[in-house]
Short mmCIF file of C-alpha atoms and ligand atoms in Angstrom, two decimals:
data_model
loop_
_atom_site.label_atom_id
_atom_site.label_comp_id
_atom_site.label_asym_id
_atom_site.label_seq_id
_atom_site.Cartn_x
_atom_site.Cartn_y
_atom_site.Cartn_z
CA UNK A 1 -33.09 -7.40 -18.07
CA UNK A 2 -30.86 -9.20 -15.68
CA UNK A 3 -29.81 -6.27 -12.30
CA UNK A 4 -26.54 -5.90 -11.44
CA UNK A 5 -25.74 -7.05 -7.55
CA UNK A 6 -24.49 -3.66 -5.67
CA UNK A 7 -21.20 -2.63 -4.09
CA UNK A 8 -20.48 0.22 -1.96
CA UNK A 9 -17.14 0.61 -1.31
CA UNK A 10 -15.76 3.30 1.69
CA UNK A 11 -12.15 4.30 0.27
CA UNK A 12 -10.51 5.54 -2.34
CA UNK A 13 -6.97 4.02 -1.73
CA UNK A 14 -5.17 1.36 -3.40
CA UNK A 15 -7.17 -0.86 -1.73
CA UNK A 16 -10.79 0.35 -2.46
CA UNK A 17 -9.81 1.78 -6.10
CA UNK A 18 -8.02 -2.38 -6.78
CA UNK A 19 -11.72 -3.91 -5.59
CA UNK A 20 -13.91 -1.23 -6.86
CA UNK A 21 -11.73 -2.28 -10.74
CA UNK A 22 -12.25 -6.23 -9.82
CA UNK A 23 -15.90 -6.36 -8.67
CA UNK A 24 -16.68 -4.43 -11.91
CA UNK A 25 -14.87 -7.12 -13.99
CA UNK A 26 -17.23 -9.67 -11.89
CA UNK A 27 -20.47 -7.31 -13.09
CA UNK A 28 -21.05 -5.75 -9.61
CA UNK A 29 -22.87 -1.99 -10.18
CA UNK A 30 -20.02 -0.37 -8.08
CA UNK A 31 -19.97 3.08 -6.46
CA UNK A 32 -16.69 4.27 -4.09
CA UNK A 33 -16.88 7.00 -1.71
CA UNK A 34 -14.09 8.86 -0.03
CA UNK A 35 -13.69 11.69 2.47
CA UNK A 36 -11.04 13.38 -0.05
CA UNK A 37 -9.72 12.89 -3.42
CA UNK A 38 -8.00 9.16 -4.18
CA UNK A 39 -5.42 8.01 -2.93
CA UNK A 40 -5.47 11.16 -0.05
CA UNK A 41 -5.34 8.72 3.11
CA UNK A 42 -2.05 6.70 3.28
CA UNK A 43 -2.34 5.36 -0.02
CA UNK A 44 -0.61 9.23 -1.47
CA UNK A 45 2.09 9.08 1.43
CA UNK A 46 3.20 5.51 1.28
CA UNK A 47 7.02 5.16 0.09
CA UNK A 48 6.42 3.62 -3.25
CA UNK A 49 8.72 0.28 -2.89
CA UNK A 50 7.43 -2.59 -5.31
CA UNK A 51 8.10 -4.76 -2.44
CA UNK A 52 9.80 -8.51 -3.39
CA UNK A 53 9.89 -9.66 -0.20
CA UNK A 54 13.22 -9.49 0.19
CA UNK A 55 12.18 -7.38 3.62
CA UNK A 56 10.09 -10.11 4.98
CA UNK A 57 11.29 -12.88 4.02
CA UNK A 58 13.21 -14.10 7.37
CA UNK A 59 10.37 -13.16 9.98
CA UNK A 60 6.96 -12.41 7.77
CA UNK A 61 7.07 -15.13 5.49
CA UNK A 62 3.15 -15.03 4.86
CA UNK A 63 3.86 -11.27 3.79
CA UNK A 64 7.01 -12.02 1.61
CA UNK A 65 5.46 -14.37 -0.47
CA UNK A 66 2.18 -12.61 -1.22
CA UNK A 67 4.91 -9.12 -2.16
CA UNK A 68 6.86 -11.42 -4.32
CA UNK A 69 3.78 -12.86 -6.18
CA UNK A 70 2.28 -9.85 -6.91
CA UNK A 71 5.63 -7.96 -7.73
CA UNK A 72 5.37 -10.26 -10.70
CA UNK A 73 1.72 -9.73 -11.71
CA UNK A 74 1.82 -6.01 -10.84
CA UNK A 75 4.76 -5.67 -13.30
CA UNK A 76 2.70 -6.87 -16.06
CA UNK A 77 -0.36 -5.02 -15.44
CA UNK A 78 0.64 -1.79 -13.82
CA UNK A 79 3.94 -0.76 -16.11
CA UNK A 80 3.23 2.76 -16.52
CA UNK A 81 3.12 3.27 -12.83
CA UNK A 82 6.38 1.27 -11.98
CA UNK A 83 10.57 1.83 -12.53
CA UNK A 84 12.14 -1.26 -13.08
CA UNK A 85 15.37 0.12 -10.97
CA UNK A 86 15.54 -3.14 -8.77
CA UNK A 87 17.18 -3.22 -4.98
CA UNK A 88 19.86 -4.28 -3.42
CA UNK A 89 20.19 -4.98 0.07
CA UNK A 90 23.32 -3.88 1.74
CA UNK A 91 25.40 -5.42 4.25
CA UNK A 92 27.50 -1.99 5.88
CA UNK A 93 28.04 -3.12 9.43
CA UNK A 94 29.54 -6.56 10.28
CA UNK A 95 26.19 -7.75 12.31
CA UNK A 96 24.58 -6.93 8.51
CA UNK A 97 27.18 -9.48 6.98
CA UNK A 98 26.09 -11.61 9.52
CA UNK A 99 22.66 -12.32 8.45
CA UNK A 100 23.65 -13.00 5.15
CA UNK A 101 22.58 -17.08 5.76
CA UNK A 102 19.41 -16.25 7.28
CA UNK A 103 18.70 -13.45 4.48
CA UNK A 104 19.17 -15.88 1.72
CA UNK A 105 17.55 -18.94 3.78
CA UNK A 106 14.40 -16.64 3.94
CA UNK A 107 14.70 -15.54 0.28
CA UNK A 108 15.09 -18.83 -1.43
CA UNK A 109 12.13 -20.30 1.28
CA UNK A 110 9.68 -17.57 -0.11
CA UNK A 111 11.24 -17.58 -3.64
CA UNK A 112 12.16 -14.64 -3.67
CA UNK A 113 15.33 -14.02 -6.40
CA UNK A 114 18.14 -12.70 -4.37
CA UNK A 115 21.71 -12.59 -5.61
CA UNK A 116 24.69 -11.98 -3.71
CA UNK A 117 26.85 -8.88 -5.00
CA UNK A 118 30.49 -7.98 -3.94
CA UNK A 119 31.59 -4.40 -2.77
CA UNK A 120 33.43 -3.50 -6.16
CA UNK A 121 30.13 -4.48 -8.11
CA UNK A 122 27.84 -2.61 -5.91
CA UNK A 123 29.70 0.61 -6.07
CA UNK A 124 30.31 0.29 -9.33
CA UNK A 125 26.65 0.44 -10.13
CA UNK A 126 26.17 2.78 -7.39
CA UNK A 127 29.09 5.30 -6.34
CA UNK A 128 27.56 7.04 -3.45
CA UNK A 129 26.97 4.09 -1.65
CA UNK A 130 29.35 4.32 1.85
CA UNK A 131 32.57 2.15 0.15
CA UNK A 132 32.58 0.65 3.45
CA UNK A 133 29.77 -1.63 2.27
CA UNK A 134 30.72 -5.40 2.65
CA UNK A 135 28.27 -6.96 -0.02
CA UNK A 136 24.37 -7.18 -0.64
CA UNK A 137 21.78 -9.27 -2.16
CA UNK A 138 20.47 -7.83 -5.25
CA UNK A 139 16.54 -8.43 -5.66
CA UNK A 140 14.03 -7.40 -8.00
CA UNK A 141 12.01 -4.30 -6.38
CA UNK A 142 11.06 -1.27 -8.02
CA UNK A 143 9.88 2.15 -7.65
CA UNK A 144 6.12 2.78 -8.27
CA UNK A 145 4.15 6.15 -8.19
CA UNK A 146 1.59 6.32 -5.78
CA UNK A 147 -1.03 8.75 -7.06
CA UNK A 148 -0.72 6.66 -10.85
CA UNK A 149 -0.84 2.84 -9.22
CA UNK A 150 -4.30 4.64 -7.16
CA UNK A 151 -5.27 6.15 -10.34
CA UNK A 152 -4.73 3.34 -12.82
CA UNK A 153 -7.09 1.05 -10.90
CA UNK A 154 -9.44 3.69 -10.57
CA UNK A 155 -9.76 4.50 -14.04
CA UNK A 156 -9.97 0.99 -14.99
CA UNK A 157 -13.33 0.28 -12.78
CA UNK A 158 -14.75 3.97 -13.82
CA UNK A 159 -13.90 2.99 -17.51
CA UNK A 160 -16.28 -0.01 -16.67
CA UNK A 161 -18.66 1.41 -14.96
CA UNK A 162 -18.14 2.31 -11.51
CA UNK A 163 -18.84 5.85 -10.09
CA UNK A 164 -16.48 7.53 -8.22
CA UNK A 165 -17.62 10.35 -5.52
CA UNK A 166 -14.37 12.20 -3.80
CA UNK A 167 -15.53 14.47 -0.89
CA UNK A 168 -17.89 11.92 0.97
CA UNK A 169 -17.40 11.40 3.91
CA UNK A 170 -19.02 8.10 5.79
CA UNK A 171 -21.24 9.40 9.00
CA UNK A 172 -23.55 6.47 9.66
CA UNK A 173 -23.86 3.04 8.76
CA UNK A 174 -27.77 2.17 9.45
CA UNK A 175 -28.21 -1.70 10.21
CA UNK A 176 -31.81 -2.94 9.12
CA UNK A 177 -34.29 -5.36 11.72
CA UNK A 178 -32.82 -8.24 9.19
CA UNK A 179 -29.12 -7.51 10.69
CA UNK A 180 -28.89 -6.40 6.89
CA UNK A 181 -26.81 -2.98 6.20
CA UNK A 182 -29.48 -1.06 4.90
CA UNK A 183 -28.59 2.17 4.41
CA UNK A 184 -25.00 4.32 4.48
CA UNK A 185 -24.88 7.82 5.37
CA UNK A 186 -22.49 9.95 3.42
CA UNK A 187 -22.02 13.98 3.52
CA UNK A 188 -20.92 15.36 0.28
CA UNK A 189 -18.54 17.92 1.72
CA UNK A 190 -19.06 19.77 -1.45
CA UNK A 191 -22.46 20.62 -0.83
CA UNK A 192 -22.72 19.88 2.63
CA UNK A 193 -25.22 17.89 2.48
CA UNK A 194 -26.33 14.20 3.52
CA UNK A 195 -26.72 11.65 0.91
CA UNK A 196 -28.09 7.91 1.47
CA UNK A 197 -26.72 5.20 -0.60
CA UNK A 198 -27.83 1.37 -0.33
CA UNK A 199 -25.88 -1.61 -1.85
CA UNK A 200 -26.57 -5.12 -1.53
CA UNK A 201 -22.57 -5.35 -0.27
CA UNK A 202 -20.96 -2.52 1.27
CA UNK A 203 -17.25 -3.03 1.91
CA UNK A 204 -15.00 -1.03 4.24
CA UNK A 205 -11.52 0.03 2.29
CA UNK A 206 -10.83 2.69 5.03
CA UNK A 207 -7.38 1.78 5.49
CA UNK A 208 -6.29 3.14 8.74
CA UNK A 209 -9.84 3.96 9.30
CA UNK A 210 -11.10 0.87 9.10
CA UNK A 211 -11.74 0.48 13.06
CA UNK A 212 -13.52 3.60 12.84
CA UNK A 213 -16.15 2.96 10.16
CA UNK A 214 -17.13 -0.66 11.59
CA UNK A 215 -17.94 1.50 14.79
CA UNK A 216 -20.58 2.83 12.91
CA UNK A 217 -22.29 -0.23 12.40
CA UNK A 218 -21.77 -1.73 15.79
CA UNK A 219 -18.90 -3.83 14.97
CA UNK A 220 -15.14 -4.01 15.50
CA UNK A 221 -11.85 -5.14 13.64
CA UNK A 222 -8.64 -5.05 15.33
CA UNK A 223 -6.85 -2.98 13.14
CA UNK A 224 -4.11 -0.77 14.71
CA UNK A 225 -3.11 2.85 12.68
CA UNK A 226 0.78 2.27 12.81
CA UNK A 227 2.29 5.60 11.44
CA UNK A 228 5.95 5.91 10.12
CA UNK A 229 7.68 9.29 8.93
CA UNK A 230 9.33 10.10 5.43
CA UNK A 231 12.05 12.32 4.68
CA UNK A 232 12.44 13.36 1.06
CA UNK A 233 16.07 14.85 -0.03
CA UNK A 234 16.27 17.80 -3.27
CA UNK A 235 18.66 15.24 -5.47
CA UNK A 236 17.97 11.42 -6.80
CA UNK A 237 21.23 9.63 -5.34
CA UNK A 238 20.64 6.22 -6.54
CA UNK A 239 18.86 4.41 -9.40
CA UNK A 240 18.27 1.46 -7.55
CA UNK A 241 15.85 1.05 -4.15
CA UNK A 242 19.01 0.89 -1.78
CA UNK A 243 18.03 -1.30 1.72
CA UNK A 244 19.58 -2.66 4.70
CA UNK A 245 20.46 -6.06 5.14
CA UNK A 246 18.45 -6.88 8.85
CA UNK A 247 15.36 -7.50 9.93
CA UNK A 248 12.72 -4.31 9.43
CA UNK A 249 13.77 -1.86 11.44
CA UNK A 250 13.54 2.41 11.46
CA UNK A 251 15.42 4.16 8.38
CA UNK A 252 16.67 1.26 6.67
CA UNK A 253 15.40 1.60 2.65
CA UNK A 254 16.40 4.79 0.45
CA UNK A 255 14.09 4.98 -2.71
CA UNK A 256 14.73 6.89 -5.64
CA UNK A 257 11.11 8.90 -6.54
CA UNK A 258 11.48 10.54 -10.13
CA UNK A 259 14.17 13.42 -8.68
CA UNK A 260 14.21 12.93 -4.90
CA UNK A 261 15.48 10.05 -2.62
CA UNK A 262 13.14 9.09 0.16
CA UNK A 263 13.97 7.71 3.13
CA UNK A 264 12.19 5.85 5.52
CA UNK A 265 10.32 4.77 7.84
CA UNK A 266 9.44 4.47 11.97
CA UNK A 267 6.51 2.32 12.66
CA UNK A 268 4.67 3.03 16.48
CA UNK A 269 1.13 3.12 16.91
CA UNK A 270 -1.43 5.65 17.07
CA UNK A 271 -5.22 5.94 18.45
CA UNK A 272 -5.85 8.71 16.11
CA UNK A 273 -4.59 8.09 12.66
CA UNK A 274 -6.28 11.52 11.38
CA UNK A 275 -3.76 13.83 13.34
CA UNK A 276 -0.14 12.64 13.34
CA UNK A 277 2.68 15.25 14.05
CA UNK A 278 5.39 15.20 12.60
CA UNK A 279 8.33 14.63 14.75
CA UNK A 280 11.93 15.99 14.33
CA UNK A 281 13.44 13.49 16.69
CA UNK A 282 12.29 10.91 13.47
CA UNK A 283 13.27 13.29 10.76
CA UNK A 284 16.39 13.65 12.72
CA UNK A 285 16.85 9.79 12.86
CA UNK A 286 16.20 9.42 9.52
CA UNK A 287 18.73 11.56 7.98
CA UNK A 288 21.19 9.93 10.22
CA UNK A 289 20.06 6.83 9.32
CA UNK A 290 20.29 7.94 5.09
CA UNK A 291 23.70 9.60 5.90
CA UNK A 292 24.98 5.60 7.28
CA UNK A 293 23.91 4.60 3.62
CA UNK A 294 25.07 6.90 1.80
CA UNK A 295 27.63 9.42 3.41
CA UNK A 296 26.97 12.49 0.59
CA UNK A 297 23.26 12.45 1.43
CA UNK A 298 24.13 14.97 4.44
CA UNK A 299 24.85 17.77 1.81
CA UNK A 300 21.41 17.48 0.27
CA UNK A 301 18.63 19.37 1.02
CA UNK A 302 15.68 18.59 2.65
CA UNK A 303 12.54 18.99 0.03
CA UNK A 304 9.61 17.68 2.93
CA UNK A 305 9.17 15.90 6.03
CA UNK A 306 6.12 13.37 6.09
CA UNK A 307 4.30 11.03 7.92
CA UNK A 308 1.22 8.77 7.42
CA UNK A 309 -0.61 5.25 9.13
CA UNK A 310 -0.21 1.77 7.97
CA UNK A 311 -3.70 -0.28 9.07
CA UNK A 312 -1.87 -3.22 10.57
CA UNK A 313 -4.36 -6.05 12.26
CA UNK A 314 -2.97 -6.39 15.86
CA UNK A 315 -1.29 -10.03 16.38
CA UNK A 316 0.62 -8.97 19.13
CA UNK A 317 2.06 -6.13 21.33
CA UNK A 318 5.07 -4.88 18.93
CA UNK A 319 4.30 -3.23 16.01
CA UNK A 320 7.30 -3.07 14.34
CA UNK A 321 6.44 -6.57 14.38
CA UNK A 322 3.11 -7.15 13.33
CA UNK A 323 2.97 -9.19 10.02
CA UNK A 324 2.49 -7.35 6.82
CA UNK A 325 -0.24 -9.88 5.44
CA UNK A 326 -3.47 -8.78 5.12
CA UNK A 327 -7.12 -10.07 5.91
CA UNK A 328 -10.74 -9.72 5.51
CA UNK A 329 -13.19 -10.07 7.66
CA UNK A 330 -16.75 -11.26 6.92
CA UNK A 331 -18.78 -9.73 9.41
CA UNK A 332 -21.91 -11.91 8.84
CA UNK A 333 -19.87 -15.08 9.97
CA UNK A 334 -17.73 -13.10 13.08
CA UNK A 335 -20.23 -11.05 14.79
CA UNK A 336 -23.69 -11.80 12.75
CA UNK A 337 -23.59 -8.52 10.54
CA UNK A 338 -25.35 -8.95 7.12
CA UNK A 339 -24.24 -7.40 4.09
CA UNK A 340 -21.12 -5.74 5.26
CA UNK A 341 -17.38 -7.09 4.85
CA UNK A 342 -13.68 -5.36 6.02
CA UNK A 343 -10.88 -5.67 4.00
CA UNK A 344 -7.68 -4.29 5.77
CA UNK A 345 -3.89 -4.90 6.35
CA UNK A 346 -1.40 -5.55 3.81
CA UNK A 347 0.97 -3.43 1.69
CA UNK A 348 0.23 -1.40 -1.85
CA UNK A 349 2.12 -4.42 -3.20
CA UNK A 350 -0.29 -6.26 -2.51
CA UNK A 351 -3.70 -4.23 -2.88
CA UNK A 352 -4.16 -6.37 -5.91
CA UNK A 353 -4.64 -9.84 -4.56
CA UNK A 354 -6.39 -8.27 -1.29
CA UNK A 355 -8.91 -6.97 -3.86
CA UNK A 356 -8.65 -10.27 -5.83
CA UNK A 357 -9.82 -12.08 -2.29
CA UNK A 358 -12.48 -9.75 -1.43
CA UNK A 359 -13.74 -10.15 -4.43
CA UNK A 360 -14.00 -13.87 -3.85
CA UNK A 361 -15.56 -13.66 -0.52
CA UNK A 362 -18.30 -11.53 -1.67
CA UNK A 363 -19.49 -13.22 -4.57
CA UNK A 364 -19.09 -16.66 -2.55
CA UNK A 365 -21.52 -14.68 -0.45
CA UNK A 366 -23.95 -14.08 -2.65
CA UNK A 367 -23.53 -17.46 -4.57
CA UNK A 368 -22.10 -15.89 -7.65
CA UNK A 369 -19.50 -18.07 -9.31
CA UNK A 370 -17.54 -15.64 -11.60
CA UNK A 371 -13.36 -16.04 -11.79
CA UNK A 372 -11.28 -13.12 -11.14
CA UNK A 373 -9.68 -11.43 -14.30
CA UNK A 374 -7.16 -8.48 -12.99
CA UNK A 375 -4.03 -10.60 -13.19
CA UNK A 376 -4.34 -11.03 -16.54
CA UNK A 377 -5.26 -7.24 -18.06
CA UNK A 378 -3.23 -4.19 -18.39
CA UNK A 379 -4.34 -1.65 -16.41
CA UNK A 380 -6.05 1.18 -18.00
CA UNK A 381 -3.78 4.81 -18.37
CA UNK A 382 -3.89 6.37 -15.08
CA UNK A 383 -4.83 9.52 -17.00
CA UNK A 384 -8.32 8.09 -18.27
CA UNK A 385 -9.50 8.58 -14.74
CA UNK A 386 -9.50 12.84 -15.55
CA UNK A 387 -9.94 12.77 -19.00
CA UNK A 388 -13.27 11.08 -18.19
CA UNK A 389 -14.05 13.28 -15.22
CA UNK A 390 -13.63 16.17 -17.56
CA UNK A 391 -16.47 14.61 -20.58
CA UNK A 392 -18.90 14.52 -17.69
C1 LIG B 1 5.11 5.18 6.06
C2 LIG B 1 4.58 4.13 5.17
C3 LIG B 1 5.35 3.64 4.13
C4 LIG B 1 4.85 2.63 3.31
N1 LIG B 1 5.62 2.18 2.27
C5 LIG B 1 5.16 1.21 1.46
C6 LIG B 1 5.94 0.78 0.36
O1 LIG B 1 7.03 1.31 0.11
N2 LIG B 1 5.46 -0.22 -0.42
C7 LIG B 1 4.26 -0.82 -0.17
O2 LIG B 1 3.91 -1.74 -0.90
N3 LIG B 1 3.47 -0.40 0.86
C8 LIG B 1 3.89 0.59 1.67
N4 LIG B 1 3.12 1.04 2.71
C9 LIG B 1 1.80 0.43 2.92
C10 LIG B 1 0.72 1.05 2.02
O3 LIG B 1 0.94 2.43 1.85
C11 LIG B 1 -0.65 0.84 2.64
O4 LIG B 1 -0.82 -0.53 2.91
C12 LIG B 1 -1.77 1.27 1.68
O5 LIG B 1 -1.58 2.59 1.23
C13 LIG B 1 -3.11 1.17 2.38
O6 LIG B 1 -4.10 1.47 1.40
P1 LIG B 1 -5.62 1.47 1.78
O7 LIG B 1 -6.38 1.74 0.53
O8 LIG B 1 -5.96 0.24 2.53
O9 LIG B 1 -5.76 2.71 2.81
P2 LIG B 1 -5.85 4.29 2.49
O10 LIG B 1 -5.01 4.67 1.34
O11 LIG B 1 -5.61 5.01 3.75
O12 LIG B 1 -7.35 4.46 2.03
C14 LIG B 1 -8.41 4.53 2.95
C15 LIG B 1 -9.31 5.68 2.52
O13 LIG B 1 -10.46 5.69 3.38
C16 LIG B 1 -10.88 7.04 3.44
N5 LIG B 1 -11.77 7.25 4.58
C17 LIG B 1 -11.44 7.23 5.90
N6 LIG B 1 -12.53 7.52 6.64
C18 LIG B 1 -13.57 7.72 5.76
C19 LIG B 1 -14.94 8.07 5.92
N7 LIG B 1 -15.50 8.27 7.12
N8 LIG B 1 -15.70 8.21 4.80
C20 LIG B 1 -15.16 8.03 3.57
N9 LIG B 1 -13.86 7.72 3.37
C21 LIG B 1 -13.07 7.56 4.46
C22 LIG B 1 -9.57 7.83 3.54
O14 LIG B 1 -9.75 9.17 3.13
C23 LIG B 1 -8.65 7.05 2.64
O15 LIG B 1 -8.53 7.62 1.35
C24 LIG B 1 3.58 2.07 3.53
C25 LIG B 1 2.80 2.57 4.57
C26 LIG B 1 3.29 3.59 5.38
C27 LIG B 1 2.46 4.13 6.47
#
């Protein structure tokens, strides 16, 4: 009987749950662990845009192109998780008009669909808009749930195998006299107590963690925990995912989520991505910013306050700036580590194709040549992922 190569993947967020569901499709014997349940690092606190690009497309190219790409191929695969409200991105202040040329420059550069949309249409569609808006693009971004897009990829590697185990927490990454990773350390915080696992492949999906875990095995990735804060409102205010026109900046999109409207986000950086207060200055900004958008907003009550920490890989000293792409780092070929890879960066857009590429890298690795199939495939219901939990 032929063995199955091993994966071990360290977290259960989009990222780890998107490469746990496409190594299984490539016959890897796969096994995820996570500190807490899926999706509980950033992955369950993200803002839930089905990016286009639209946001990128003047300054992160790289970024807006990979979002608009995988808009496409997530709408396919991951319907149940998504609204198909679309976005529009709206010019309020004069300086906003004033990127209109460099807005749809960017957008038809990274073909990205954008069309322009006068005041009368846009608050037709949308009343509460402020009716001093001067025009927007309209693109084609949606709403996704967080915990189902986590869950649907989940359930669709566990439905093929792979074995989930929530509540284990990564404590030490043993590194063999071969440079191999031999050996991970995990405490199931269940039982409290320590568990070895081996793999022939052990990949580190720790998100804002990432920098963390590679300390463990003596080896370092320059990935910066960015955080940004969320403020949801009692009432759903628009349909569609409502967005400045400018550059990324603080407070600028307003997302409908099933009855609320979330707005966000700040982006700064952060040594410690496990304790992030939440500050009131931010919330404070961010209803300000919500109330420019949409004036009625102010009258609606605050439901929660939230933050949590992009894993952005440091390019330079701004974060705000830092590109949105995504990489992955083979730690054999960088710093002579066998057997171990990082996959980090990027958006949940995107965890897809950051699986898809991971994927590739490892079975280059271990001279396997088998194609990747998760553009192609629905994803499986989110709600397998419990219903098999609970045969078990
Ligand atoms: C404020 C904010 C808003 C965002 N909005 C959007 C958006 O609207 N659209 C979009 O496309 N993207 C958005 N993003 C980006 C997106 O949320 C992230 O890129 C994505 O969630 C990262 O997923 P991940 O799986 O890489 O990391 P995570 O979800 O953080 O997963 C890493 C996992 O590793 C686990 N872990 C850590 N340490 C250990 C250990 N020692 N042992 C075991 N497990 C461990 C953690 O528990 C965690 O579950 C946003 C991000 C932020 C911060």
């Amino acid at each position: 009987m032929k063995i199955k190569p091993t994966a071990l993947i360290i977290g259960a967020g989009f990222t780890g749950c998107a490469l746990a569901y496409d190594l299984t499709l490539r016959g890897f014997s796969v096994t995820v662990v996570d500190r807490g349940e899926i999706c509980s690092g950033t992955s369950g606190r993200t803002h839930g845009v089905l990016h286009s690009g639209a946001r990128y497309c003047v300054n992160d190219p790289e970024a807006a192109r990979e979002c608009i790409d995988e808009n496409i191929i997530l709408r396919k695969i991951a319907r149940q998780c998504i609204e198909f409200n679309r976005g529009i991105y709206l010019a309020i202040l004069e300086e906003e008009l004033a990127y209109k040329e460099d807005f749809k420059a960017g957008a038809e550069k990274c073909h990205v669909p954008a069309r322009w949309m006068d005041p009368e249409e846009i608050l037709s569609l949308e009343p509460k808009i402020n009716p001093k808006v001067l025009g927007g693009f309209e693109v084609p971004e949606g709403s996704f749930d967080p915990l189902r897009l986590g869950l649907a990829f989940a359930a669709s590697a566990r439905n093929r195998g792979a074995v989930f185990l929530p509540y284990h927490q990564v404590e030490a990454v043993r590194v063999g006299g071969s440079g191999q990773v031999d050996q991970v350390t995990v405490l199931n915080r269940h039982s409290n107590q320590p568990v070895q696992l081996q793999a022939d492949i052990t990949i580190n999906a720790a998100g804002a963690w990432a920098g963390k875990i590679c300390s463990l095995a003596g080896v370092s990735v320059p990935v910066v925990p960015s955080p940004g804060v969320m403020v949801a409102f009692e009432k759903r205010m628009s349909d569609l995912v409502l967005s400045r026109l400018s550059l990324p900046g603080d407070g600028d999109i307003i997302i409908p989520q099933r009855r609320m409207s979330v707005i966000g986000t700040t982006s700064f950086e952060v040594q410690d991505a496990d304790y992030i207060p939440v500050d009131p200055d931010q919330v404070d900004a961010m209803v300000k910013r919500a109330v420019e958008i949409m004036p009625a907003i102010k009258n609606v009550n605050i439901r929660a306050s939230y933050m949590s920490a992009r894993p952005l890989i440091q390019t330079g000293s701004d974060v705000r700036s830092l590109s949105r792409t995504f990489k992955c780092y083979d730690h054999e070929a960088d710093q002579g580590l066998r057997g171990f890879v990082t996959i980090t960066g990027g958006k949940a857009t995107t965890c897809r194709v950051m699986a898809e590429k991971t994927a590739d890298l490892i079975c280059q690795k271990m001279s396997m040549t088998v194609p990747c199939q998760t553009g192609e495939m629905e994803l499986d219901s989110y709600r397998t992922f419990y219903h098999q939990q609970a045969a078990q």
